[in-house]
Short mmCIF file of C-alpha atoms in Angstrom, two decimals:
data_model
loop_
_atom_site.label_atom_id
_atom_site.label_comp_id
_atom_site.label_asym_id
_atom_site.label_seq_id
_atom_site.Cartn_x
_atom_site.Cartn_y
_atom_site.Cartn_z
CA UNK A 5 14.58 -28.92 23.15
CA UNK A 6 12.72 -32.11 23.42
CA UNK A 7 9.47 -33.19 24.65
CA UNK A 8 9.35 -36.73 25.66
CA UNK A 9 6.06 -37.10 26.33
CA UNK A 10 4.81 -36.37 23.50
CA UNK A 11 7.94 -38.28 21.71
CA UNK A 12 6.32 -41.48 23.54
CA UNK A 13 2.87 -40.56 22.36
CA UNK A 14 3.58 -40.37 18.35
CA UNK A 15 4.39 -42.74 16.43
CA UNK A 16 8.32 -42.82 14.77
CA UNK A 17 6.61 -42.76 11.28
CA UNK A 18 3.89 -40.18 12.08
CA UNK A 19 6.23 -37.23 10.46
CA UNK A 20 3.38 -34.61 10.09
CA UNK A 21 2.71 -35.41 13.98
CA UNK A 22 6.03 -34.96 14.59
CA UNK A 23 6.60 -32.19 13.32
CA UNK A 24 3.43 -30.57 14.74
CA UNK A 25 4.60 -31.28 18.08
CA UNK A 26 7.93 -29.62 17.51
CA UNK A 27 6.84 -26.36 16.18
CA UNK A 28 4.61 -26.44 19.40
CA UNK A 29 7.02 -26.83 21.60
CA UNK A 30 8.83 -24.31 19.73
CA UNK A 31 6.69 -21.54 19.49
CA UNK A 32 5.09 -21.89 23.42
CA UNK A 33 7.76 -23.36 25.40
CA UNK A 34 5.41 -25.74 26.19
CA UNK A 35 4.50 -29.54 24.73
CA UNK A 36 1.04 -30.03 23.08
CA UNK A 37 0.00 -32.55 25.47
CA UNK A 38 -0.33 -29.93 27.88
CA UNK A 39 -1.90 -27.73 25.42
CA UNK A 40 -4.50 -30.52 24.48
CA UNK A 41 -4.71 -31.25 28.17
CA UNK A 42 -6.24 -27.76 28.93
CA UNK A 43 -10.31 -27.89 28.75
CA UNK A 44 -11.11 -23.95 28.16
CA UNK A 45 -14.91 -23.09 28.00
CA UNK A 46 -16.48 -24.17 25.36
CA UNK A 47 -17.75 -21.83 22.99
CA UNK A 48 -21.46 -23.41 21.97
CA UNK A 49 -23.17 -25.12 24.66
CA UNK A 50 -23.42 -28.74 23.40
CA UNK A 51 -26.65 -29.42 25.41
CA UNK A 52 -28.58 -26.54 24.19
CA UNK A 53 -27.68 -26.75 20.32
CA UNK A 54 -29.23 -28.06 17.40
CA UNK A 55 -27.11 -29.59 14.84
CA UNK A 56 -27.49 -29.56 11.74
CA UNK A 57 -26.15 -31.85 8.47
CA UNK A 58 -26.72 -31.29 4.95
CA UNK A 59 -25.33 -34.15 2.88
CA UNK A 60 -24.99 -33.64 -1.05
CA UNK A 61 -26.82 -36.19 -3.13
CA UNK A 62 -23.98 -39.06 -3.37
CA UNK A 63 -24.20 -39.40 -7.44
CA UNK A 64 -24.19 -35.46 -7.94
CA UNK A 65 -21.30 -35.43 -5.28
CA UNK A 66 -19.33 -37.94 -7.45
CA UNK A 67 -20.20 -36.38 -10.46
CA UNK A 68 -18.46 -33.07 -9.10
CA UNK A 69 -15.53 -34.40 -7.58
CA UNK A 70 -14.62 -36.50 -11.40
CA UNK A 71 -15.40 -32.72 -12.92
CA UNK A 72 -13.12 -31.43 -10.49
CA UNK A 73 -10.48 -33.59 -11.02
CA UNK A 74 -10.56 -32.82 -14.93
CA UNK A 75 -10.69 -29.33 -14.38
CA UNK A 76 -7.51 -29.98 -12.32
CA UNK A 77 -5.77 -31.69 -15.35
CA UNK A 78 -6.87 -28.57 -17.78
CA UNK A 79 -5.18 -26.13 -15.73
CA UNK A 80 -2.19 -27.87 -15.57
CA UNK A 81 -2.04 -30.36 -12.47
CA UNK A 82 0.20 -33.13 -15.09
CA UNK A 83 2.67 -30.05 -15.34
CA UNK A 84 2.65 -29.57 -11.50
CA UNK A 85 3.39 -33.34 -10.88
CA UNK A 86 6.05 -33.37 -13.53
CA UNK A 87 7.73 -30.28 -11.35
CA UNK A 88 7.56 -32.36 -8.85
CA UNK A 89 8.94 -35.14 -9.74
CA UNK A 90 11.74 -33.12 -11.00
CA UNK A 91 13.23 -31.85 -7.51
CA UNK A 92 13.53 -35.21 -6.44
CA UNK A 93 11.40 -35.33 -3.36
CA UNK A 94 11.38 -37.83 -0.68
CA UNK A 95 7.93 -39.75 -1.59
CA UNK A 96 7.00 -39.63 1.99
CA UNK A 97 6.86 -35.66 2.04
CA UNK A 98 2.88 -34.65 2.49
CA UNK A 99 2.97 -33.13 -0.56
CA UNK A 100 3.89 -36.48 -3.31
CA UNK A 101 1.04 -38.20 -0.86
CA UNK A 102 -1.11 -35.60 -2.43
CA UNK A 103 -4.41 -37.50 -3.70
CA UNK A 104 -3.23 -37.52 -7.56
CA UNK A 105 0.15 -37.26 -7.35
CA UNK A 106 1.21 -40.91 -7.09
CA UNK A 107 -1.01 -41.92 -9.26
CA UNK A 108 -0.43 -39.40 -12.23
CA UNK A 109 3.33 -40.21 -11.41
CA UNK A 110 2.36 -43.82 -12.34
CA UNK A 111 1.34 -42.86 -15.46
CA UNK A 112 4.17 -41.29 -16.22
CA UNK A 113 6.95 -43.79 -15.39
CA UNK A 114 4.48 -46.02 -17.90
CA UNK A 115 3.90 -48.83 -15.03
CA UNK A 116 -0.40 -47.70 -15.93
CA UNK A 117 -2.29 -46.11 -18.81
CA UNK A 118 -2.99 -41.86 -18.25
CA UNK A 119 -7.02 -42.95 -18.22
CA UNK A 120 -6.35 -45.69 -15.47
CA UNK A 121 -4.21 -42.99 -13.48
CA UNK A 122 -7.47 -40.46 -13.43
CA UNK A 123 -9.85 -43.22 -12.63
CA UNK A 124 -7.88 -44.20 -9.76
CA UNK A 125 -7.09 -40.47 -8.81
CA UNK A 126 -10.80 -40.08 -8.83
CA UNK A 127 -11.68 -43.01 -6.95
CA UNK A 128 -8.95 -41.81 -4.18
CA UNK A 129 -10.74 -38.91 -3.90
CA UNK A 130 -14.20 -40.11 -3.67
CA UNK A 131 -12.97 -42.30 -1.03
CA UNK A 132 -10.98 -39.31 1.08
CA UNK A 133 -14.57 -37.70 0.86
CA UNK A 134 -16.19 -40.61 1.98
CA UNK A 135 -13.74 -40.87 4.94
CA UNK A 136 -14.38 -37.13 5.84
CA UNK A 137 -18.69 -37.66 6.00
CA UNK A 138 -17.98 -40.63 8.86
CA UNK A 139 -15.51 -38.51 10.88
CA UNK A 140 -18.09 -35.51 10.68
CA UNK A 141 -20.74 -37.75 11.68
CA UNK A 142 -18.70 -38.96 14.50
CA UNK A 143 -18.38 -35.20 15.59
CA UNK A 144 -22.07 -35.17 16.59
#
């Protein structure tokens, strides 16, 4: 099966997309435009709710995500990259676009230093995080 429509709304290189639409159409019979198309009743009344955002401290948020990252590293995240790396994966795949993965990759093909490969692994993710605040913000 095949759904057109949505074939015409994705881009060619949007895989994940692609493959969303797919399992859709799979699993209902029926594309995900149509699915997305359907306005069912919302479950919180927008007009009558109060919203509410609590926003870590940005230096105690950083501070967390570089302690994160670290913790990753003792538990064995080089190991899981050099796995990886191993089966041979089509860099594309979601998984080697994994924040971390390219970069400890780097590292280990020698093209940048292991403490240039964190810092920039830790930078990725501070940025990701930044990313996710301004979409929740433009939830509201």
């Amino acid at each position: 099966r095949e759904d057109s429509a949505a074939a015409m709304m994705l881009k060619p290189t949007d895989s994940q997309r692609i493959v969303r639409a797919l399992e859709v159409l799979d699993a209902s019979g029926r594309s995900i435009l149509e699915w997305q198309a359907e306005r069912g009743q919302p479950l919180i009344d927008r007009q009558s709710a109060h919203f509410l955002v609590i926003e870590p401290d940005r230096a105690a948020l950083v501070g967390r995500i570089d302690k994160r990252f670290d913790q990753m590293l003792d538990k064995g995240a080089l190991d899981e990259v050099k796995r990886l790396a191993a089966l041979g994966l089509d860099p594309e795949l979601p998984a080697m676009k994994a924040i971390g993965v390219r970069e400890l990759q780097a590292a280990m093909a020698g093209g940048i230093g292991f403490p240039e490969a964190i810092e920039r692994a830790k930078i990725a993710t501070r940025q990701y995080s930044k990313r996710q605040t301004t979409w929740f913000r433009h939830q509201l």
